[in-house]
Coordinates of C-alpha atoms (C1' of nucleotides) in Angstrom, one line a residue:
Chain U
M826 CA 81.0 50.1 88.8
A827 CA 84.7 50.2 88.5
G828 CA 86.7 53.2 89.7
T829 CA 87.1 55.1 92.8
K830 CA 84.0 55.4 95.0
V831 CA 82.9 58.9 95.1
S832 CA 79.8 60.1 96.8
T833 CA 77.0 60.1 94.2
H834 CA 76.2 63.8 94.3
K835 CA 79.8 64.7 93.9
V836 CA 80.1 63.1 90.5
F837 CA 77.2 65.1 89.1
Q838 CA 78.6 68.3 90.6
S839 CA 82.1 67.6 89.3
V840 CA 80.8 66.9 85.8
M841 CA 78.8 70.0 85.8
E842 CA 81.8 72.0 87.0
I843 CA 84.1 70.6 84.4
A844 CA 81.5 71.2 81.7
Q845 CA 81.2 74.8 82.6
R846 CA 84.8 75.5 83.4
R847 CA 86.2 73.8 80.3
G848 CA 83.5 74.8 77.8
F849 CA 81.2 71.8 77.2
F850 CA 78.0 73.6 78.1
W851 CA 76.6 76.1 80.6
P852 CA 73.3 77.9 81.4
A853 CA 72.4 80.3 78.6
A854 CA 72.7 84.0 79.2
R855 CA 73.0 83.6 83.0
D856 CA 76.4 85.3 83.2
L857 CA 75.0 88.6 82.0
Y858 CA 71.3 88.3 82.9
S859 CA 70.6 86.6 86.2
E860 CA 66.9 86.5 85.4
A861 CA 67.4 84.3 82.4
P862 CA 65.1 81.4 83.1
A863 CA 66.2 77.8 83.7
G864 CA 66.1 75.1 81.2
F865 CA 68.1 76.7 78.4
W866 CA 71.7 75.8 77.9
I867 CA 74.4 76.7 75.5
Y868 CA 77.0 74.4 74.1
G869 CA 80.5 75.7 74.2
P870 CA 83.4 74.9 71.8
L871 CA 84.0 71.5 73.4
G872 CA 80.4 70.6 73.7
I873 CA 79.8 71.3 70.0
K874 CA 82.6 69.1 68.9
M875 CA 81.3 66.3 71.0
K876 CA 77.8 66.8 69.9
N877 CA 78.8 66.8 66.2
K878 CA 80.6 63.5 66.7
I879 CA 77.6 61.9 68.3
V880 CA 75.4 63.1 65.5
Q881 CA 77.9 61.9 63.0
A882 CA 78.0 58.5 64.6
W883 CA 74.2 58.4 64.4
R884 CA 74.2 59.3 60.7
N885 CA 77.0 56.9 59.9
W886 CA 75.7 54.0 62.0
I887 CA 71.9 54.3 61.7
L888 CA 70.8 56.7 58.9
K889 CA 73.1 55.6 56.1
P890 CA 73.0 51.8 56.6
E891 CA 69.2 51.9 57.1
G892 CA 68.6 54.1 54.1
A893 CA 66.9 56.9 56.1
Y894 CA 66.2 60.3 54.4
E895 CA 67.2 63.1 56.7
I896 CA 65.1 66.3 56.4
E897 CA 64.8 69.5 58.3
T898 CA 61.5 71.2 59.1
P899 CA 60.6 74.4 60.9
S900 CA 60.5 74.6 64.7
L901 CA 57.5 77.0 64.5
L902 CA 54.3 75.4 63.1
P903 CA 50.7 76.3 62.7
L904 CA 48.4 75.2 65.5
A905 CA 46.3 73.1 63.1
I906 CA 49.2 70.7 63.0
F907 CA 49.1 70.3 66.8
K908 CA 45.4 69.9 66.7
A909 CA 45.8 67.0 64.3
S910 CA 48.6 65.5 66.4
G911 CA 46.6 65.7 69.6
H912 CA 49.1 67.9 71.3
L913 CA 46.7 70.8 71.8
E914 CA 44.3 68.6 73.6
H915 CA 47.0 67.1 75.8
F916 CA 49.0 70.2 76.4
F917 CA 46.4 72.6 77.7
D918 CA 45.1 70.9 80.8
K919 CA 43.2 73.1 83.2
L920 CA 44.3 71.8 86.5
V921 CA 42.9 72.3 90.0
E922 CA 44.7 71.3 93.2
C923 CA 43.1 69.9 96.3
N924 CA 44.3 72.3 99.1
Q925 CA 44.1 69.5 101.6
C926 CA 46.1 66.6 100.0
H927 CA 47.7 68.6 97.2
T928 CA 46.7 66.2 94.5
R929 CA 46.1 67.7 91.1
W930 CA 43.2 66.9 88.9
R931 CA 42.0 68.0 85.5
A932 CA 39.0 70.2 86.3
D933 CA 37.1 69.3 83.2
E934 CA 37.4 65.6 84.0
L935 CA 36.2 66.0 87.6
L936 CA 33.1 67.8 86.3
E937 CA 32.5 65.3 83.5
D938 CA 32.7 62.4 86.0
K939 CA 30.4 64.1 88.5
L940 CA 27.8 65.4 86.0
N941 CA 28.2 62.5 83.6
V942 CA 28.4 64.9 80.6
R943 CA 30.9 65.6 78.0
G944 CA 32.3 68.8 76.4
I945 CA 33.1 71.0 79.4
E946 CA 36.7 71.6 78.1
G947 CA 35.6 74.8 76.4
A948 CA 34.9 76.5 79.7
S949 CA 37.2 79.1 81.1
E950 CA 39.2 78.7 84.3
E951 CA 36.8 80.9 86.3
E952 CA 33.8 79.0 85.0
L953 CA 35.3 75.7 85.9
K954 CA 36.0 76.8 89.4
E955 CA 32.4 78.1 89.8
L956 CA 31.1 74.8 88.5
L957 CA 33.2 72.8 90.9
I958 CA 31.8 74.8 93.8
K959 CA 28.3 74.9 92.5
H960 CA 28.1 71.1 92.1
E961 CA 30.1 70.4 95.3
V962 CA 32.7 68.3 93.6
R963 CA 34.9 66.7 96.2
C964 CA 38.5 65.5 95.9
P965 CA 38.3 61.9 94.7
K966 CA 41.4 61.1 96.8
C967 CA 40.8 62.6 100.2
G968 CA 37.2 63.8 100.0
A969 CA 38.0 67.4 100.9
F970 CA 36.0 70.2 99.4
N971 CA 38.8 72.8 99.2
W972 CA 39.9 73.6 95.7
S973 CA 42.7 76.0 94.5
D974 CA 42.0 78.2 91.6
V975 CA 41.8 76.5 88.3
R976 CA 45.1 77.1 86.5
R977 CA 46.0 76.6 82.9
F978 CA 48.9 74.2 82.4
N979 CA 50.4 75.2 79.1
L980 CA 53.2 73.0 78.1
M981 CA 53.6 74.4 74.6
F982 CA 55.1 77.8 73.7
L983 CA 52.7 79.7 71.6
T984 CA 53.1 82.7 69.4
A985 CA 51.4 84.4 66.5
T986 CA 52.6 85.1 63.0
G987 CA 51.5 88.2 61.1
A988 CA 51.4 91.7 62.4
E989 CA 47.7 91.8 63.2
A990 CA 47.3 88.4 64.8
D991 CA 46.3 88.8 68.4
E992 CA 45.4 85.2 69.2
P993 CA 48.2 82.6 69.1
N994 CA 48.1 80.8 65.8
M995 CA 51.4 79.0 65.9
G996 CA 53.4 77.0 68.4
L997 CA 57.0 75.8 68.9
R998 CA 57.0 72.1 68.2
P999 CA 57.4 69.7 71.2
E1000 CA 58.8 67.0 68.9
T1001 CA 60.1 66.9 65.4
T1002 CA 57.8 64.0 64.5
Q1003 CA 55.0 66.2 63.2
G1004 CA 57.3 67.8 60.6
S1005 CA 58.1 64.3 59.2
A1006 CA 54.4 63.3 59.3
V1007 CA 53.3 66.5 57.5
E1008 CA 56.1 66.2 54.9
F1009 CA 55.8 62.5 54.5
R1010 CA 53.7 62.5 51.4
R1011 CA 55.9 64.7 49.3
C1012 CA 59.1 63.2 50.6
Y1013 CA 57.8 59.8 49.7
M1014 CA 56.9 61.0 46.3
V1015 CA 60.1 62.9 45.4
M1016 CA 62.3 60.0 46.6
R1017 CA 60.1 57.6 44.7
G1018 CA 59.7 55.7 48.0
K1019 CA 58.2 52.5 49.0
L1020 CA 57.3 51.1 52.4
P1021 CA 59.0 50.8 54.8
F1022 CA 60.0 54.5 54.3
I1023 CA 62.4 56.0 56.7
M1024 CA 62.8 59.7 57.5
A1025 CA 65.0 61.3 60.1
Q1026 CA 65.4 64.7 61.7
L1027 CA 67.8 66.4 64.0
G1028 CA 66.1 69.4 65.5
H1029 CA 65.3 71.6 68.4
V1030 CA 62.1 71.0 70.3
F1031 CA 60.5 73.1 73.0
R1032 CA 58.5 72.2 76.1
N1033 CA 57.5 74.6 78.8
E1034 CA 58.6 72.5 81.7
I1035 CA 57.3 73.5 85.1
S1036 CA 60.6 73.1 86.8
P1037 CA 63.6 72.3 84.6
R1038 CA 66.2 70.6 86.7
R1039 CA 69.3 68.5 86.8
G1040 CA 71.3 70.2 84.1
L1041 CA 70.8 68.8 80.7
I1042 CA 68.3 66.3 81.9
R1043 CA 65.2 68.5 81.8
M1044 CA 65.4 71.4 79.5
R1045 CA 62.8 73.8 77.9
E1046 CA 64.6 73.8 74.6
F1047 CA 66.4 70.6 73.7
Q1048 CA 67.5 68.5 70.7
Q1049 CA 66.2 65.3 69.4
L1050 CA 67.6 62.8 67.0
E1051 CA 64.5 61.2 65.6
V1052 CA 64.0 58.4 63.1
H1053 CA 60.5 58.0 61.6
I1054 CA 59.8 54.6 60.0
F1055 CA 56.6 54.5 58.0
F1056 CA 55.5 51.0 57.2
D1057 CA 52.7 48.7 56.2
P1058 CA 51.8 46.7 59.3
E1059 CA 50.7 43.9 57.0
N1060 CA 54.0 43.6 55.3
I1061 CA 57.2 44.4 57.3
S1062 CA 59.6 42.9 54.7
P1063 CA 62.6 43.2 54.5
Y1064 CA 62.8 43.3 58.3
D1065 CA 62.2 39.6 58.6
K1066 CA 65.5 39.1 56.7
K1067 CA 67.3 42.0 58.4
L1068 CA 66.5 40.6 61.9
E1069 CA 67.8 37.1 61.2
P1070 CA 71.4 37.7 62.2
Y1071 CA 70.3 39.2 65.5
L1072 CA 67.7 36.6 66.5
G1073 CA 70.0 35.5 69.3
Y1074 CA 70.8 39.1 70.4
K1075 CA 69.7 39.6 74.0
L1076 CA 67.5 42.7 74.5
R1077 CA 67.4 44.0 78.0
F1078 CA 63.8 44.7 79.1
L1079 CA 62.2 45.9 82.3
K1080 CA 58.7 44.6 81.6
L1081 CA 55.6 46.2 83.0
E1082 CA 55.0 43.3 85.3
D1083 CA 58.5 43.7 86.8
A1084 CA 58.2 47.4 87.4
D1085 CA 58.1 46.9 91.2
S1086 CA 61.1 44.5 91.4
G1087 CA 63.1 46.3 88.8
K1088 CA 64.2 42.9 87.5
I1089 CA 65.7 43.2 84.0
R1090 CA 65.1 40.3 81.7
E1091 CA 67.6 39.5 79.0
I1092 CA 65.4 38.3 76.2
P1093 CA 66.8 37.1 72.8
A1094 CA 65.2 39.0 70.0
K1095 CA 63.7 35.8 68.7
E1096 CA 61.8 35.1 71.9
A1097 CA 60.7 38.7 72.3
L1098 CA 59.3 38.6 68.8
E1099 CA 57.7 35.2 68.9
S1100 CA 56.0 35.8 72.2
G1101 CA 54.4 38.9 70.6
Y1102 CA 56.0 41.2 73.1
T1103 CA 57.9 43.3 70.5
I1104 CA 55.0 43.1 68.1
N1105 CA 56.8 42.6 64.8
E1106 CA 60.2 42.1 63.1
L1107 CA 60.5 45.8 62.2
I1108 CA 60.1 47.0 65.8
T1109 CA 62.3 44.2 67.1
Y1110 CA 65.0 45.0 64.7
W1111 CA 65.1 48.7 65.7
L1112 CA 65.1 47.8 69.4
V1113 CA 68.2 45.7 68.7
L1114 CA 69.8 48.4 66.6
Y1115 CA 69.4 51.1 69.2
Q1116 CA 70.6 48.9 72.1
R1117 CA 73.6 48.1 69.9
F1118 CA 74.2 51.7 69.0
F1119 CA 74.2 52.8 72.6
N1120 CA 76.4 49.9 73.7
E1121 CA 78.8 49.5 70.8
V1122 CA 79.1 53.0 69.4
L1123 CA 78.3 55.3 72.3
G1124 CA 80.1 53.0 74.7
F1125 CA 77.5 52.5 77.4
P1126 CA 78.0 49.1 79.1
L1127 CA 75.1 46.7 78.6
E1128 CA 74.5 46.5 82.3
R1129 CA 73.7 50.2 82.3
L1130 CA 71.1 49.8 79.6
R1131 CA 67.5 48.7 79.7
Y1132 CA 64.3 49.1 77.8
R1133 CA 61.6 50.1 80.2
E1134 CA 58.1 49.2 79.1
L1135 CA 55.6 52.0 79.7
G1136 CA 52.2 51.2 81.0
P1137 CA 49.0 52.6 79.4
D1138 CA 48.9 55.5 81.9
E1139 CA 52.5 56.5 81.3
R1140 CA 52.4 56.3 77.5
A1141 CA 52.1 59.3 75.2
H1142 CA 48.7 59.8 73.9
Y1143 CA 49.7 58.6 70.4
A1144 CA 51.5 55.4 71.4
S1145 CA 50.2 51.9 71.5
A1146 CA 53.5 50.4 72.6
H1147 CA 56.3 52.3 74.2
W1148 CA 59.7 51.5 75.6
D1149 CA 62.1 54.0 77.1
L1150 CA 65.7 53.1 76.5
E1151 CA 67.2 54.1 79.9
V1152 CA 70.8 54.4 81.0
Y1153 CA 71.9 54.0 84.6
S1154 CA 74.3 56.1 86.5
E1155 CA 74.9 55.9 90.3
E1156 CA 74.2 59.6 90.5
M1157 CA 71.0 59.9 88.5
G1158 CA 69.5 56.5 88.7
W1159 CA 67.8 55.3 85.5
V1160 CA 67.2 58.1 83.0
E1161 CA 65.4 57.9 79.7
L1162 CA 67.6 58.7 76.8
V1163 CA 65.5 57.3 73.9
N1164 CA 61.8 57.2 73.5
N1165 CA 60.7 54.3 71.4
A1166 CA 57.1 54.6 70.4
Y1167 CA 54.9 52.6 68.1
R1168 CA 52.5 55.3 67.0
T1169 CA 50.5 53.2 64.7
D1170 CA 48.7 55.3 62.1
Y1171 CA 47.8 57.9 64.7
D1172 CA 49.7 60.8 63.2
L1173 CA 49.0 60.3 59.5
K1174 CA 45.3 59.6 60.4
G1175 CA 45.1 62.9 62.4
H1176 CA 46.7 65.0 59.6
S1177 CA 44.6 63.3 57.0
R1178 CA 41.5 64.2 59.0
E1179 CA 42.5 67.7 59.9
S1180 CA 43.8 68.7 56.4
G1181 CA 41.4 66.6 54.3
V1182 CA 44.4 65.3 52.3
D1183 CA 44.5 61.6 51.6
L1184 CA 47.8 60.3 53.0
T1185 CA 47.5 56.7 52.0
V1186 CA 50.2 55.4 49.7
Q1187 CA 50.1 52.7 47.0
T1188 CA 51.9 49.5 48.0
D1189 CA 51.6 45.9 47.0
G1190 CA 48.7 46.9 44.7
K1191 CA 46.7 48.3 47.6
K1192 CA 46.3 51.6 49.4
V1193 CA 47.8 51.7 52.9
L1194 CA 47.8 54.4 55.6
P1195 CA 51.3 53.7 56.9
H1196 CA 52.0 53.0 60.5
L1197 CA 54.9 54.9 62.3
Y1198 CA 57.6 53.5 64.6
E1199 CA 59.8 56.2 66.1
P1200 CA 63.0 55.9 68.1
S1201 CA 63.8 59.4 69.4
I1202 CA 67.1 60.2 71.1
G1203 CA 67.4 63.0 73.6
L1204 CA 70.7 64.3 72.4
D1205 CA 71.5 66.6 75.3
R1206 CA 70.9 63.9 77.8
T1207 CA 73.0 61.5 75.8
I1208 CA 75.9 64.0 75.8
F1209 CA 75.5 64.5 79.6
F1210 CA 75.5 60.8 80.3
E1211 CA 78.5 60.2 78.2
L1212 CA 80.3 62.6 80.5
L1213 CA 78.8 61.3 83.7
I1214 CA 79.7 57.7 82.8
S1215 CA 83.1 58.6 81.7
Y1216 CA 84.1 60.6 84.7
R1217 CA 87.0 59.1 86.6
K1218 CA 88.8 60.4 89.7
D1219 CA 91.9 58.7 91.0
E1220 CA 95.3 60.4 91.1
R1221 CA 93.9 62.3 88.1
V1222 CA 90.6 63.7 87.2
W1223 CA 89.8 62.4 83.7
M1224 CA 87.1 61.4 81.2
K1225 CA 87.2 57.9 79.8
L1226 CA 85.2 59.0 76.8
P1227 CA 84.9 56.7 73.8
R1228 CA 87.9 57.7 71.7
N1229 CA 85.8 58.6 68.8
L1230 CA 83.5 60.9 70.8
A1231 CA 86.0 63.1 72.7
P1232 CA 86.0 66.8 71.6
Y1233 CA 89.6 66.7 70.5
D1234 CA 91.1 63.6 68.9
A1235 CA 94.6 64.6 69.9
A1236 CA 96.8 67.3 71.5
V1237 CA 100.2 68.3 70.2
F1238 CA 102.8 69.6 72.6
P1239 CA 106.4 70.7 72.4
L1240 CA 108.0 69.1 75.5
L1241 CA 109.5 72.5 76.4
S1242 CA 108.7 75.9 75.0
K1243 CA 111.9 76.2 73.0
E1244 CA 111.9 77.6 69.5
D1245 CA 113.1 74.5 67.7
L1246 CA 110.6 72.2 69.5
I1247 CA 107.8 74.7 68.9
G1248 CA 108.6 74.9 65.2
K1249 CA 108.5 71.1 64.9
A1250 CA 105.3 70.9 66.9
R1251 CA 103.6 73.4 64.7
E1252 CA 104.5 71.3 61.7
V1253 CA 103.0 68.2 63.3
E1254 CA 99.9 70.1 64.3
A1255 CA 99.4 71.3 60.7
L1256 CA 100.0 67.7 59.4
L1257 CA 97.2 66.4 61.6
S1258 CA 94.7 69.2 61.5
K1259 CA 93.5 68.2 58.1
D1260 CA 92.0 65.0 59.3
F1261 CA 91.7 65.4 63.1
E1262 CA 90.5 67.7 65.8
V1263 CA 93.8 68.8 67.2
F1264 CA 94.6 70.9 70.2
Y1265 CA 97.9 72.7 70.4
D1266 CA 99.5 74.1 73.6
E1267 CA 103.1 75.1 74.5
K1268 CA 102.5 76.8 77.9
G1269 CA 103.4 75.5 81.3
S1270 CA 104.8 72.2 82.3
I1271 CA 104.2 69.1 80.2
G1272 CA 102.4 67.4 83.1
R1273 CA 100.0 70.1 83.5
R1274 CA 99.1 70.1 79.8
Y1275 CA 98.6 66.3 79.9
R1276 CA 96.2 66.6 82.9
R1277 CA 94.2 69.3 81.2
M1278 CA 93.7 67.0 78.2
D1279 CA 92.8 64.1 80.6
E1280 CA 90.1 66.2 82.1
I1281 CA 88.3 66.7 78.8
G1282 CA 88.9 63.2 77.6
T1283 CA 91.4 63.8 74.8
P1284 CA 92.4 60.3 74.0
A1285 CA 95.9 61.0 72.6
C1286 CA 98.7 63.4 73.4
I1287 CA 101.6 63.8 70.9
T1288 CA 104.8 65.3 72.3
I1289 CA 107.7 66.6 70.3
D1290 CA 111.0 66.3 72.2
Y1291 CA 114.7 66.5 71.4
Q1292 CA 114.7 63.1 70.0
T1293 CA 112.2 64.3 67.4
L1294 CA 114.7 66.7 66.1
E1295 CA 117.1 63.8 65.5
D1296 CA 115.0 61.1 64.1
D1297 CA 111.6 62.5 63.3
T1298 CA 109.7 60.4 65.8
V1299 CA 107.2 61.7 68.4
T1300 CA 105.7 60.2 71.5
L1301 CA 102.0 59.2 71.4
R1302 CA 100.4 59.1 74.9
D1303 CA 97.4 57.0 75.8
R1304 CA 95.0 58.9 78.0
D1305 CA 93.8 55.8 79.8
T1306 CA 97.2 54.3 80.8
M1307 CA 99.4 57.3 80.4
L1308 CA 101.8 55.0 78.5
Q1309 CA 103.6 56.3 75.4
V1310 CA 105.0 54.8 72.3
R1311 CA 107.3 56.4 69.7
V1312 CA 105.9 56.9 66.2
G1313 CA 107.5 58.2 63.1
I1314 CA 106.0 61.5 62.0
E1315 CA 105.3 60.3 58.5
E1316 CA 103.2 57.4 59.7
L1317 CA 101.6 59.4 62.5
P1318 CA 98.2 60.2 60.8
K1319 CA 97.7 56.5 60.0
R1320 CA 98.7 55.4 63.5
L1321 CA 96.5 58.0 65.2
K1322 CA 93.6 56.9 63.1
E1323 CA 94.1 53.3 64.1
F1324 CA 94.3 54.4 67.7
L1325 CA 91.2 56.4 67.6
S1326 CA 89.2 53.6 66.0
G1327 CA 90.0 51.4 69.0
R1328 CA 93.4 49.9 68.5
R1329 CA 95.4 49.3 71.7
L1330 CA 98.5 51.4 72.2
E1331 CA 100.6 48.2 72.6
E1332 CA 99.6 47.2 69.0
I1333 CA 101.0 50.4 67.7
G1334 CA 104.4 50.3 69.3
E1335 CA 106.5 49.2 72.2
P1336 CA 105.4 51.3 75.3
L1337 CA 108.2 53.4 76.7
N1338 CA 108.8 53.0 80.4
Q1339 CA 109.5 56.4 81.5
N1340 CA 106.8 57.4 83.8
Q1341 CA 106.1 56.2 87.3
Chain Y
rG898 C1' 54.0 75.0 91.4
rC899 C1' 54.3 73.5 97.1
rG900 C1' 57.7 72.6 101.5
rG901 C1' 62.8 72.5 103.5
rC902 C1' 67.9 74.1 102.9
rC903 C1' 71.0 77.5 100.1
rG904 C1' 73.3 81.8 96.8
rU905 C1' 80.8 85.6 98.2
rA906 C1' 86.3 85.5 91.9
rG907 C1' 86.0 80.1 86.8
rU908 C1' 85.7 76.4 91.2
rC909 C1' 85.7 75.4 96.6
rC910 C1' 85.5 77.9 101.1
rA911 C1' 86.2 82.1 105.2
rG912 C1' 83.6 86.6 106.6
rC913 C1' 77.2 87.0 108.0
rC914 C1' 74.7 85.2 114.0
rU915 C1' 76.9 90.3 116.9
rG916 C1' 76.3 95.9 110.4
rG917 C1' 81.8 99.8 110.2
rA918 C1' 87.8 101.4 106.9
rU919 C1' 91.3 98.1 101.1
rA920 C1' 86.0 91.4 101.5
rG921 C1' 90.5 86.9 103.0
rG922 C1' 92.4 81.9 101.5
rA923 C1' 93.0 77.7 98.3
rU924 C1' 92.6 76.1 93.6
rG925 C1' 92.0 77.5 88.7
rG926 C1' 93.2 81.5 84.7
rG927 C1' 96.9 85.1 82.0
rG928 C1' 102.2 86.6 81.5
rG929 C1' 107.3 85.6 82.7
rC930 C1' 111.7 82.7 84.7
rC931 C1' 113.2 77.8 85.2
rU932 C1' 112.6 72.8 83.3
rC933 C1' 114.5 66.6 78.6
rC934 C1' 107.6 63.6 80.1
rC935 C1' 102.8 63.6 84.0
rG936 C1' 98.4 69.5 87.8
rA937 C1' 106.8 70.8 90.4
rG938 C1' 109.1 75.7 92.0
rC939 C1' 109.7 81.1 91.9
rC940 C1' 108.0 86.3 90.4
rC941 C1' 104.1 89.4 88.4
rC942 C1' 98.9 90.3 86.9
rA943 C1' 93.6 89.9 86.5
rG944 C1' 89.2 88.1 89.0
rA945 C1' 83.5 88.0 93.4
rC946 C1' 79.4 89.7 97.7
rC947 C1' 72.7 86.7 92.3
rC948 C1' 69.2 91.0 91.1
rG949 C1' 65.9 94.8 93.0
rG950 C1' 63.8 97.4 97.0
rG951 C1' 63.7 98.6 102.3
rU952 C1' 65.9 99.7 107.4
rU953 C1' 70.4 102.5 108.9
rC954 C1' 75.0 107.8 109.3
rA955 C1' 76.7 103.0 107.2
rA956 C1' 74.5 96.5 104.4
rA957 C1' 78.2 90.8 101.8
rU958 C1' 76.0 91.0 106.8
rC959 C1' 69.3 92.6 109.0
rC960 C1' 64.1 92.6 106.5
rC961 C1' 60.9 92.0 101.9
rG962 C1' 60.4 90.6 96.8
rG963 C1' 62.4 88.4 92.4
rC964 C1' 65.7 85.0 90.0
rG965 C1' 68.5 80.6 90.4
rG966 C1' 70.5 75.9 92.8
rC967 C1' 70.0 71.2 95.8
rC968 C1' 66.5 67.6 98.2
rG969 C1' 61.4 65.8 98.7
rC970 C1' 56.3 66.0 96.5
rA971 C1' 53.8 67.2 92.0
rC972 C1' 54.8 67.5 86.7
rC973 C1' 57.6 65.1 82.8
rA974 C1' 52.8 63.7 75.9

RNA sequence: GCGGCCGUAGUCCAGCCUGGAUAGGAUGGGGGCCUCCCGAGCCCCAGACCCGGGUUCAAAUCCCGGCGGCCGCACCA
């Protein structure tokens, strides 16, 4: 990609360093308690501003136009929900490791294959080990008969409500989806919904990762931006119409068959749909929408984006089709930022079975158990990748963040720390603060203040100089080019807004030619 | 979780091997002086041996454990 070549590891390190030094995010509680476990991060003042802007973009660009109903559900839910969702079964593997080749196996599956029976999963860890030895089960891979102890692999955080509960009866959700599935019926009713019916959640989720690593990429508590589209698979209208303008739009796929070569195919939506690859118009439309969102709104270049198709072995237990929207960086390779799963009626069916409540809805004069398509954004990873992709190092260190996503919209500086300039600068700050995120500073040399703003990606710097005192104009500096134009104070809010929404500096005024 | 390497101010590094007095530098940070536009200069200030145990008269230094980081394997619904 463009920009100075920096060794790959360095960029990751530099971004992490800036993030912690300038206040985007850092490891939670570590400063005071060195034993604080990994995988938990706090967002500092800058990180929160950036996060809020990304969430706002998602609400404005996806939820509102698509008519999604955003809700908020608890993080802690009764285990019955996770029984219905299949998470209990898939989160509590009892694993045994071959001491020779270090391959791990599910102990119950080894025994079921060997003994050709079902229903061993209820056995304890000790019983499983004994059974493995008693029946001389060998490692299917290397043939060794040398097992580790059977260990429980518990990927959900469990706890108990009520003073007297001694067995866990609740768990921290590993995805927000179950909240939407459980509340679907009432939400549909109170909103007088019809299919397709779209719900959305921003929420924290929890996974007890074995080894959290790589900063915000693998966390134990993280945030998802999820959209839950409930629909009748027999009738996906109005998505046939909605997709029409985008039939020529090229989706970027890494198909299962190209997994080895890594060859990305640019497939027009029409072709993806008609070949049956993207199943129906609804799913195709949402694949287009999210690729566009990441490209056009979050600013990831198309060549850095791809939908990687997951094979049957890789897919979640609930998914019949599954693409990861991945983003590429030189440092991290391809990393999944959005999980796009066609969950069919798996979730509603499970909850209907577990609760005994009929979750079918009336549509087109028939009863339908809706299917679910779910694009789920990993918010923390997205924030991290914005920084990673934006990082630049030339004579400056700076962040080429999309202008609308930078923590601060603009900085206001008096050129020198003189009373008359400071007074005027404070006026300008007050004028802009109503509509923008503004940073004010009067300390140190002007160059140093500019560079600090460059480092956190602030797109515009506004400087009050002696000419301001004469004619009420200020300079507006473009982060990317370091060029400046003079703008009258009374039209500054309007001009700044134009600039932030993408207008080039040259279209706002004649660039001054005062820096080299 | 396994193996390898590693852990000193916010950051980067020296000191560790060969134990010894006030742990040194750069950068960053705060304050001030100066300064009419890009990390300038000068002065002042604050700031660290990951945690716990052991050996020793004495531990940043040697040993053990924990926690954390990087790389690889595994895991990643």
